[in-house]
CSV table of C-alpha atoms and ligand atoms in Angstrom, one decimal:
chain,number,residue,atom,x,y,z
S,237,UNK,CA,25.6,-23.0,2.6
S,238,UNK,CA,24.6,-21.1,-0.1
S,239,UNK,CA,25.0,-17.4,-1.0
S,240,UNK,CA,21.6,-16.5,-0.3
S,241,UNK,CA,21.9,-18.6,3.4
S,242,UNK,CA,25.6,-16.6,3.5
S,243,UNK,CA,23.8,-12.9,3.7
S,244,UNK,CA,20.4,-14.1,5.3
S,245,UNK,CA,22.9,-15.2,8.3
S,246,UNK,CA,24.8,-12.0,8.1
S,247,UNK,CA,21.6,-10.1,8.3
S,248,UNK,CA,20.1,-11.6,11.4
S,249,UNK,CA,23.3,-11.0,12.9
S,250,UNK,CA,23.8,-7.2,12.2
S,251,UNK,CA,20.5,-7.0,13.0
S,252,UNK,CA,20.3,-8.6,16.6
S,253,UNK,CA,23.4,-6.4,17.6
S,254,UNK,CA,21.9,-2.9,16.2
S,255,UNK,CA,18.6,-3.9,17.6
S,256,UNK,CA,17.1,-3.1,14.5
S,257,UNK,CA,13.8,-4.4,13.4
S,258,UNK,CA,12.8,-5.6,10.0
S,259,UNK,CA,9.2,-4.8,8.5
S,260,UNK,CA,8.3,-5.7,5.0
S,261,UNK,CA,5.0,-4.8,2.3
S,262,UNK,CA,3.4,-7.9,1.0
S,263,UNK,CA,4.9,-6.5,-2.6
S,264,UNK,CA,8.6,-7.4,-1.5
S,265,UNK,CA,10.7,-9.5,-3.0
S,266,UNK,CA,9.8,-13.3,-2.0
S,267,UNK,CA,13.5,-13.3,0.3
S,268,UNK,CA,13.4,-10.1,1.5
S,269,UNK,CA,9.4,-10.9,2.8
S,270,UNK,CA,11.3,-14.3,4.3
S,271,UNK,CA,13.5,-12.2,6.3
S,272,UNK,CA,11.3,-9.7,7.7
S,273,UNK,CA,10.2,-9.8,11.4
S,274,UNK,CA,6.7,-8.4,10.0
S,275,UNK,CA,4.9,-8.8,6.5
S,276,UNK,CA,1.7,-6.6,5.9
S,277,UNK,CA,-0.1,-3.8,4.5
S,278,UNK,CA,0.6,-0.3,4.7
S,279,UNK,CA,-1.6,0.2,7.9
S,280,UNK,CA,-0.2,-2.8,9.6
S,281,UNK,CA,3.6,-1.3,8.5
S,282,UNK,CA,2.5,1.8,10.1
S,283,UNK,CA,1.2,0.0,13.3
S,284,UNK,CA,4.3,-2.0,13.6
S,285,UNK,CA,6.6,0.8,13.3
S,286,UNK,CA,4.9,3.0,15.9
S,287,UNK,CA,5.5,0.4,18.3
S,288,UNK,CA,8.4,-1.2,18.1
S,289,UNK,CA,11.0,-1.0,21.4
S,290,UNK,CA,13.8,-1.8,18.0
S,291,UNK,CA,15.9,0.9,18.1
S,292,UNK,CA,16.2,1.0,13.9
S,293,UNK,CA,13.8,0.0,11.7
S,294,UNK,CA,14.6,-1.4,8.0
S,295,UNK,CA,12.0,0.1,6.2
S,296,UNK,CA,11.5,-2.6,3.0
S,297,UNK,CA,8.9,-0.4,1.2
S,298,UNK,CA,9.0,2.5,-0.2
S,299,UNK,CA,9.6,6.1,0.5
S,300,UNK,CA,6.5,7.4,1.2
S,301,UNK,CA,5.6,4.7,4.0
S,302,UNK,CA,9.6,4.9,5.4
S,303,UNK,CA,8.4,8.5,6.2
S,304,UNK,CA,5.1,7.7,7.6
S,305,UNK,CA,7.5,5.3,10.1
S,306,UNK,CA,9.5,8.1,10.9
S,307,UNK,CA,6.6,10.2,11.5
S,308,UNK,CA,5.4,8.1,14.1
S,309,UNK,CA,8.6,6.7,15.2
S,310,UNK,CA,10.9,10.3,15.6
S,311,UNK,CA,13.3,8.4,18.3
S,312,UNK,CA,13.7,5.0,16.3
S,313,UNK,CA,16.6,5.4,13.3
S,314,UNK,CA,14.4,4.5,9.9
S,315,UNK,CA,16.6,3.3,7.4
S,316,UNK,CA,15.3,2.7,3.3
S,317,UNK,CA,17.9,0.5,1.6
S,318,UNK,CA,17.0,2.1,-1.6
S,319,UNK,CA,16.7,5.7,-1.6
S,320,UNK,CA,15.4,5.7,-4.9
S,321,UNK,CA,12.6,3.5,-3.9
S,322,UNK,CA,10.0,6.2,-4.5
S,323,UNK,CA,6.0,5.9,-5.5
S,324,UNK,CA,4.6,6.9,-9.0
S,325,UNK,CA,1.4,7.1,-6.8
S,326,UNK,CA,2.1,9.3,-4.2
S,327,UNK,CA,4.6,11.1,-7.2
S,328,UNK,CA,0.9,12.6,-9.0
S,329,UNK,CA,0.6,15.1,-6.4
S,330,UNK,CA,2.5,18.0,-4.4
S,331,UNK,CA,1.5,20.6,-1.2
S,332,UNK,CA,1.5,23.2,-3.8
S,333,UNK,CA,-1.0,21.7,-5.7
S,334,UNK,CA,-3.1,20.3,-2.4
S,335,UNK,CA,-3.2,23.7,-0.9
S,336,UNK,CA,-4.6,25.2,-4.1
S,337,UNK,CA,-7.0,22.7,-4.3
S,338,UNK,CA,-8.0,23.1,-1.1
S,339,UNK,CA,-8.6,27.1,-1.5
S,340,UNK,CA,-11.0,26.5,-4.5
S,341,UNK,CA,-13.0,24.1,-1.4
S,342,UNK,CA,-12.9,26.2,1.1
S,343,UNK,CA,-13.6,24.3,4.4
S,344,UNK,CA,-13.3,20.4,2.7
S,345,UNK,CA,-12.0,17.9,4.9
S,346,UNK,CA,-9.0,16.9,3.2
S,347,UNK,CA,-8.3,13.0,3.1
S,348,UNK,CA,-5.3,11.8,1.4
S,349,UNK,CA,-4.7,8.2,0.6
S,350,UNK,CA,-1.1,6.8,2.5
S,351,UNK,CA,0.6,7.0,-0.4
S,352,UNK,CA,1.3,10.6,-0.4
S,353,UNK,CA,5.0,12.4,0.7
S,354,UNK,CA,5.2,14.2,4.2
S,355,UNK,CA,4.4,17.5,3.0
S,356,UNK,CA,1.4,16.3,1.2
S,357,UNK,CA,0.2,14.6,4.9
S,358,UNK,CA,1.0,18.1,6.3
S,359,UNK,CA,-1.6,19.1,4.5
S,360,UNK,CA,-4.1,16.9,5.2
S,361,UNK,CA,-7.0,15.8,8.2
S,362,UNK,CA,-6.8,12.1,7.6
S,363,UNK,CA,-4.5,9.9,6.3
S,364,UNK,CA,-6.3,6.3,5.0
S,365,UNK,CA,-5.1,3.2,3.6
S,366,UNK,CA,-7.1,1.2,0.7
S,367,UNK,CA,-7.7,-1.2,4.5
S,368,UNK,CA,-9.7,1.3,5.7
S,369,UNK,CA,-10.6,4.3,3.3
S,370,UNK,CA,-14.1,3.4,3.5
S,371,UNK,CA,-14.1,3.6,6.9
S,372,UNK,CA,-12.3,6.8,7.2
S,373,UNK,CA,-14.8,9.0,5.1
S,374,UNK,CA,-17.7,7.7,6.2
S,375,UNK,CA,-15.8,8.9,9.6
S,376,UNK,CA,-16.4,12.4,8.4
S,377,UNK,CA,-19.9,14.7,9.1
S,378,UNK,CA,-22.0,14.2,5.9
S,379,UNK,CA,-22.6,17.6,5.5
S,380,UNK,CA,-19.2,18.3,4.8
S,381,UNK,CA,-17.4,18.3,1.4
S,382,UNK,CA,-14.8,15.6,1.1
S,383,UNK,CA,-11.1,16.0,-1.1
S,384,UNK,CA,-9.8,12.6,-1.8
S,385,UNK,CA,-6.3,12.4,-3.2
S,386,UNK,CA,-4.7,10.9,-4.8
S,387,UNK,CA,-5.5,8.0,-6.1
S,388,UNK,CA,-8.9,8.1,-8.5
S,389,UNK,CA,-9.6,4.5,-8.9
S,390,UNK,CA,-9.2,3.6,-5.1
S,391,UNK,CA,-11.4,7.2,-4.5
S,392,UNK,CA,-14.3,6.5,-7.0
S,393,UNK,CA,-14.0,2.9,-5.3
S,394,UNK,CA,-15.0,4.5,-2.1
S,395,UNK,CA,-17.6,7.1,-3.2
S,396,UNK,CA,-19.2,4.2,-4.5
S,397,UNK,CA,-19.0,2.2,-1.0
S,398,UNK,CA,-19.9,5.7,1.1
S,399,UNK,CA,-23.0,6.6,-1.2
S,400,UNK,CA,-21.5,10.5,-1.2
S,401,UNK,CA,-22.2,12.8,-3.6
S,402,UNK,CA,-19.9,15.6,-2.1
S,403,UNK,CA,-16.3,14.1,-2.6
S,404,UNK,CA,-14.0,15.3,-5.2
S,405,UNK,CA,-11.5,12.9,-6.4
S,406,UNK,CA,-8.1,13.8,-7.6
S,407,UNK,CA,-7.1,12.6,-10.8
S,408,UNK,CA,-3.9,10.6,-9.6
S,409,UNK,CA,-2.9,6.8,-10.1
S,410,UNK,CA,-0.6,4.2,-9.9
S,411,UNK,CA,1.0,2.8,-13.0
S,412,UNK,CA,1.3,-0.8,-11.8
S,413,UNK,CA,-2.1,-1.0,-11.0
S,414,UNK,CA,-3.8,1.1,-13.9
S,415,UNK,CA,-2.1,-1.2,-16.3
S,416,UNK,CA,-4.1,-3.8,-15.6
S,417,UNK,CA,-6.8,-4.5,-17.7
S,418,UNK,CA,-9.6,-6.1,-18.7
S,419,UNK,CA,-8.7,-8.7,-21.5
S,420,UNK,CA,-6.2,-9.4,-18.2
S,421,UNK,CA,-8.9,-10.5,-16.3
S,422,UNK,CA,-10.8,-11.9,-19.1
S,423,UNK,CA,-7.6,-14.3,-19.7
S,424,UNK,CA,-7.2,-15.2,-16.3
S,425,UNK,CA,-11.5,-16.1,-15.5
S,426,UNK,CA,-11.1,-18.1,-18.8
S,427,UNK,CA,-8.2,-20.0,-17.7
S,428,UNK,CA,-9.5,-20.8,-14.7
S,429,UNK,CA,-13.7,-20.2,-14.4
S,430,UNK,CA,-13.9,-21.7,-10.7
S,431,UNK,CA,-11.2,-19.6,-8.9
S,432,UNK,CA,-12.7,-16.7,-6.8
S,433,UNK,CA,-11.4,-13.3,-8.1
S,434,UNK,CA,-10.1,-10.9,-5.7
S,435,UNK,CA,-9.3,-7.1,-6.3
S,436,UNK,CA,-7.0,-4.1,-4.9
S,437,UNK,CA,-9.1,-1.0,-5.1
S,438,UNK,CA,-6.1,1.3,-6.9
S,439,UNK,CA,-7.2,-1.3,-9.9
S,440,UNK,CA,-8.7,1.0,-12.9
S,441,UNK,CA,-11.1,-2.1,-13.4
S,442,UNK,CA,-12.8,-1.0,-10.0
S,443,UNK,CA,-13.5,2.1,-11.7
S,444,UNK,CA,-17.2,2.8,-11.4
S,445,UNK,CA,-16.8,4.2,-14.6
S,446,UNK,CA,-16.0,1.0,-16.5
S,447,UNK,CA,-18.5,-0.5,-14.1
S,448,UNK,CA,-21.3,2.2,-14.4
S,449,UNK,CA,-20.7,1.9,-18.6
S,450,UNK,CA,-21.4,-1.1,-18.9
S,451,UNK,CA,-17.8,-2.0,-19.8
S,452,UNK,CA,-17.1,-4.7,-17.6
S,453,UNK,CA,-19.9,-7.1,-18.7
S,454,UNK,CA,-16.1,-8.4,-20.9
S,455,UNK,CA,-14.6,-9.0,-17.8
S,456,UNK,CA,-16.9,-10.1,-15.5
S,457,UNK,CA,-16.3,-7.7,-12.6
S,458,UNK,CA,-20.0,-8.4,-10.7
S,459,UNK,CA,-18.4,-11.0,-8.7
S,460,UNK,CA,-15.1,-9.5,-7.6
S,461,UNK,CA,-13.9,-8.9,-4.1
S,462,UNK,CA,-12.3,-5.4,-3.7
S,463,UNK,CA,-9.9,-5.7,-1.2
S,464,UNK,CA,-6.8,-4.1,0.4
S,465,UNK,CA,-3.5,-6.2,0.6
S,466,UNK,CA,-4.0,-7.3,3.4
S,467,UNK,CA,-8.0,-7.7,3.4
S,468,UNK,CA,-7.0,-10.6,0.4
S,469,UNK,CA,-4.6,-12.5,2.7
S,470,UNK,CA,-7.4,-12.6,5.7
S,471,UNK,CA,-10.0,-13.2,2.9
S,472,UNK,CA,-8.0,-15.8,1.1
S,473,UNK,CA,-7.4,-17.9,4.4
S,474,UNK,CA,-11.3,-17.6,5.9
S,475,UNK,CA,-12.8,-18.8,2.5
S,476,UNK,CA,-14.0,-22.3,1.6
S,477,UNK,CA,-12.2,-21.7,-1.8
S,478,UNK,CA,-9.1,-23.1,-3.0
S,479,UNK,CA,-8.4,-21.1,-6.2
S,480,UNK,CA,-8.1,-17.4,-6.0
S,481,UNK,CA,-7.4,-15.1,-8.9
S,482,UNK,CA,-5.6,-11.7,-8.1
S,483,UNK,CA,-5.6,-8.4,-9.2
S,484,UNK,CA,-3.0,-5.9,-8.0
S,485,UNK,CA,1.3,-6.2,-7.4
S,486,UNK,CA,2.3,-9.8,-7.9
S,487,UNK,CA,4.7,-9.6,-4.9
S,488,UNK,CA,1.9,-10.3,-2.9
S,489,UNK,CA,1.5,-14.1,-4.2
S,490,UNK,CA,4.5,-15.0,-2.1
S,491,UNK,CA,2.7,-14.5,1.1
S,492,UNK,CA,-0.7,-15.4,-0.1
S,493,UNK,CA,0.9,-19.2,-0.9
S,494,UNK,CA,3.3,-18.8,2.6
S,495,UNK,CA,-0.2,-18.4,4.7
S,496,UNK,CA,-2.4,-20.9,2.2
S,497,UNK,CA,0.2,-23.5,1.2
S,498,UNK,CA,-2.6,-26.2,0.1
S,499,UNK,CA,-4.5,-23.5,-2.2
S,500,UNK,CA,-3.5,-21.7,-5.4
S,501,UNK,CA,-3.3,-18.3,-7.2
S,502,UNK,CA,-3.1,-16.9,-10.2
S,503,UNK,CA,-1.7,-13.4,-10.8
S,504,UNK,CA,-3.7,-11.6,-13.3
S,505,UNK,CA,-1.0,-10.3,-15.0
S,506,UNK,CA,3.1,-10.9,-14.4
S,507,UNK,CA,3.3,-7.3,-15.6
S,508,UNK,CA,1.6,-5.8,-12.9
S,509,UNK,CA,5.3,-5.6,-10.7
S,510,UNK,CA,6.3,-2.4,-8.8
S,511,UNK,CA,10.1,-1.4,-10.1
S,512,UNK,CA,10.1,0.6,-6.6
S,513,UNK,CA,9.1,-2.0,-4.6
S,514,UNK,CA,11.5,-4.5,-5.9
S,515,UNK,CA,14.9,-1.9,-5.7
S,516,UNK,CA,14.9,-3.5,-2.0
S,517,UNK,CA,17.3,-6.9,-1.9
S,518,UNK,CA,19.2,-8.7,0.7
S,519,UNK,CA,22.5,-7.0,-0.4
S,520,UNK,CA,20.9,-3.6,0.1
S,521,UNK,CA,19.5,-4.5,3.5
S,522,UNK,CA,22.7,-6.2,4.7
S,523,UNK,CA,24.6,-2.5,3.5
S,524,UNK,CA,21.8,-0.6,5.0
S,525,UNK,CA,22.6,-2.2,8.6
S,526,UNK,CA,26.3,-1.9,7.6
S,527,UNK,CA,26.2,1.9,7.0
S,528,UNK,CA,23.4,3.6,8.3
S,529,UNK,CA,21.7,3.9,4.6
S,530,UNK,CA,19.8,5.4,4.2
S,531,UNK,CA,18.6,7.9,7.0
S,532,UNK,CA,14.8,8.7,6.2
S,533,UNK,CA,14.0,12.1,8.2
S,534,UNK,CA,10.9,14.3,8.0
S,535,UNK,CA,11.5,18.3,9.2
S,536,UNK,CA,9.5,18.8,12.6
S,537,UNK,CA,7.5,21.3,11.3
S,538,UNK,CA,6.0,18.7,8.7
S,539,UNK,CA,6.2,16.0,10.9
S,540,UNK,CA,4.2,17.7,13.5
S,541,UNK,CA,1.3,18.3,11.1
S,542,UNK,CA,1.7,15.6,9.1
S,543,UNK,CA,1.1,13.1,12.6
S,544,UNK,CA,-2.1,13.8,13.6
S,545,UNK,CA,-3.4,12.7,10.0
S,546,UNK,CA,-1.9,9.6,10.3
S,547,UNK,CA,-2.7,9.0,13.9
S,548,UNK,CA,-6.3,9.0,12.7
S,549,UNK,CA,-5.4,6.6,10.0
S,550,UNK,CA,-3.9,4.1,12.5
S,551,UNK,CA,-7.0,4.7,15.1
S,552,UNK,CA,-9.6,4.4,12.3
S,553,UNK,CA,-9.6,0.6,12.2
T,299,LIG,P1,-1.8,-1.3,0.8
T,299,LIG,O1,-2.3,-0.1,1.5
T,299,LIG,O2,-2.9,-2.3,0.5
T,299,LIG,O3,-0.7,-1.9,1.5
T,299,LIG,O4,-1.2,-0.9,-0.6
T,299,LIG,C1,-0.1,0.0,-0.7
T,299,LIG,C2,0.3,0.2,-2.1
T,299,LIG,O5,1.3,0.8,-2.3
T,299,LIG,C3,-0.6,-0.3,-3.1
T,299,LIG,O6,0.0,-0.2,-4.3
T,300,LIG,FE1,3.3,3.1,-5.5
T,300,LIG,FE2,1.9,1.6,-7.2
T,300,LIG,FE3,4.3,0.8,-6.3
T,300,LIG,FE4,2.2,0.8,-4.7
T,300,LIG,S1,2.4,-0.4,-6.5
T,300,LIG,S2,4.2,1.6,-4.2
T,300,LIG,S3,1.1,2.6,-5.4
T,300,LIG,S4,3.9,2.6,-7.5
């Protein structure tokens, strides 16, 4: 037995005795995914957790979504096995700054993207997820003015997709995914001119800026699918294709090669890793069922606003 077996057993021993339950993002590391009871998305995460009989859930993500499982899970114990496992995302904006925002838009209908903290969600009428943002705003009167925070590439993504003209679009983004680039792409399609190329909306190549100048003709966005997480693992395993391309947290290659074993994929860039999404390991899981660590609690107040948002996230399919 090796070490890795060693803490694995240990793990799914702790863990059948606590009656904890194990849920996992698709950007996890490759063994903490293999350990999980449930791999997914953010909306699937969110799903899970609000209907789990476990009495603790191991929250392998990051802070933002632990929060969200608390939220919806107030009687289950939610433990994050890194407390510093935090979201440069949901890090680009506060309540502060949301309720002035929202006073210079009087009467907007505030959505905010999952990746937001508690107090933002208090703040907000519906939560979405890059699964089903679309679907969310186009839930919304068209008369009314839209605020979409915070994520600019995923919002201009879906302004595009909704055809509105009155949704403002917070200036907010994440650093793994707005570091990838074009020549990125251009490397990859090169490399490998048959593979279809698919897309996570938070990419600043979905911009409809790059898109609308003319910019992309060097990297050959026409043909890209944008997808959420876990929109690439279902589109991955329905198409005829056996060469995929991807564009957002490499993490997500592990599952996309456990669910397809006989087809391939190419990350479009090894750089494009989340440092917060990789602080989970199997030592820190194994401690986190050992000592309670760490407890991930959300004032009621906040918690009480902050649920109806994301109750309409996990109803919007
Ligand atoms: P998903 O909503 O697709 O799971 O993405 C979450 C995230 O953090 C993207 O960087
Ligand atoms: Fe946040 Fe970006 Fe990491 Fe996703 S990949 S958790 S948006 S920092």
């Amino acid at each position: 037995m090796n070490a890795t077996t060693d803490i694995t057993e240990e793990i799914r021993e702790l863990k059948e005795k606590r009656n904890a339950v194990i849920l996992a993002h698709s950007y996890q590391r490759p063994e903490v995914q293999d350990i999980a009871d449930f791999v997914g998305d953010s909306l699937g995460l969110a799903r899970k957790a609000a209907n789990t009989d476990a009495e603790v859930i191991v929250f392998c993500g990051v802070h933002f979504m632990a929060e969200t499982a608390s939220i919806l899970s107030p009687d289950k114990k939610v433990l994050l096995p890194d407390i510093d496992a935090g979201c440069s995302l949901a890090a680009t904006i506060t309540a502060d700054e949301l309720r002035k925002w929202k006073a210079e838009h009087p009467g907007a209908v505030v959505v905010s993207y999952v990746n937001t903290s508690a107090d933002v969600k208090a703040e907000t009428d519906y939560c979405c997820t890059s699964s089903n943002a679309v679907h969310v705003v186009n839930a919304i009167p068209r008369d009314k003015e839209v605020l979409f925070c915070p994520d600019m590439f995923l919002g201009l993504h879906v302004k595009r997709q909704t055809g509105r003209t009155n949704m403002h679009i917070w200036a907010g983004e994440c650093h793994v995914h707005a570091g990838i680039r074009p020549e990125h792409i251009q490397v990859q399609r090169d490399a490998h001119p048959h593979a279809e190329f698919l897309m996570h909306p938070e990419c600043g190549c979905v911009s409809q800026l790059l898109y609308m100048q003319g910019l992309n003709e060097s990297c050959a966005m026409e043909d890209a699918k944008i997808l959420s997480t876990e929109g690439m693992v279902n589109y991955a395993k329905e198409s005829p294709s056996n060469e995929f391309i991807i564009a957002t947290e490499t993490g997500i290659l592990h599952r996309l090669k456990k669910v397809n074993p006989t087809k391939s994929f190419h990350a479009v860039s090894g750089c494009a890793e989340c440092k917060f999404m990789k602080m989970i390991t199997l030592p820190k899981i194994l401690r986190a069922l050992h000592e309670d660590l760490y407890v991930i609690t959300v004032p009621p107040a906040i918690a009480e606003r902050a649920l109806q948002a994301i109750q309409r996230m996990v109803a919007i399919g």
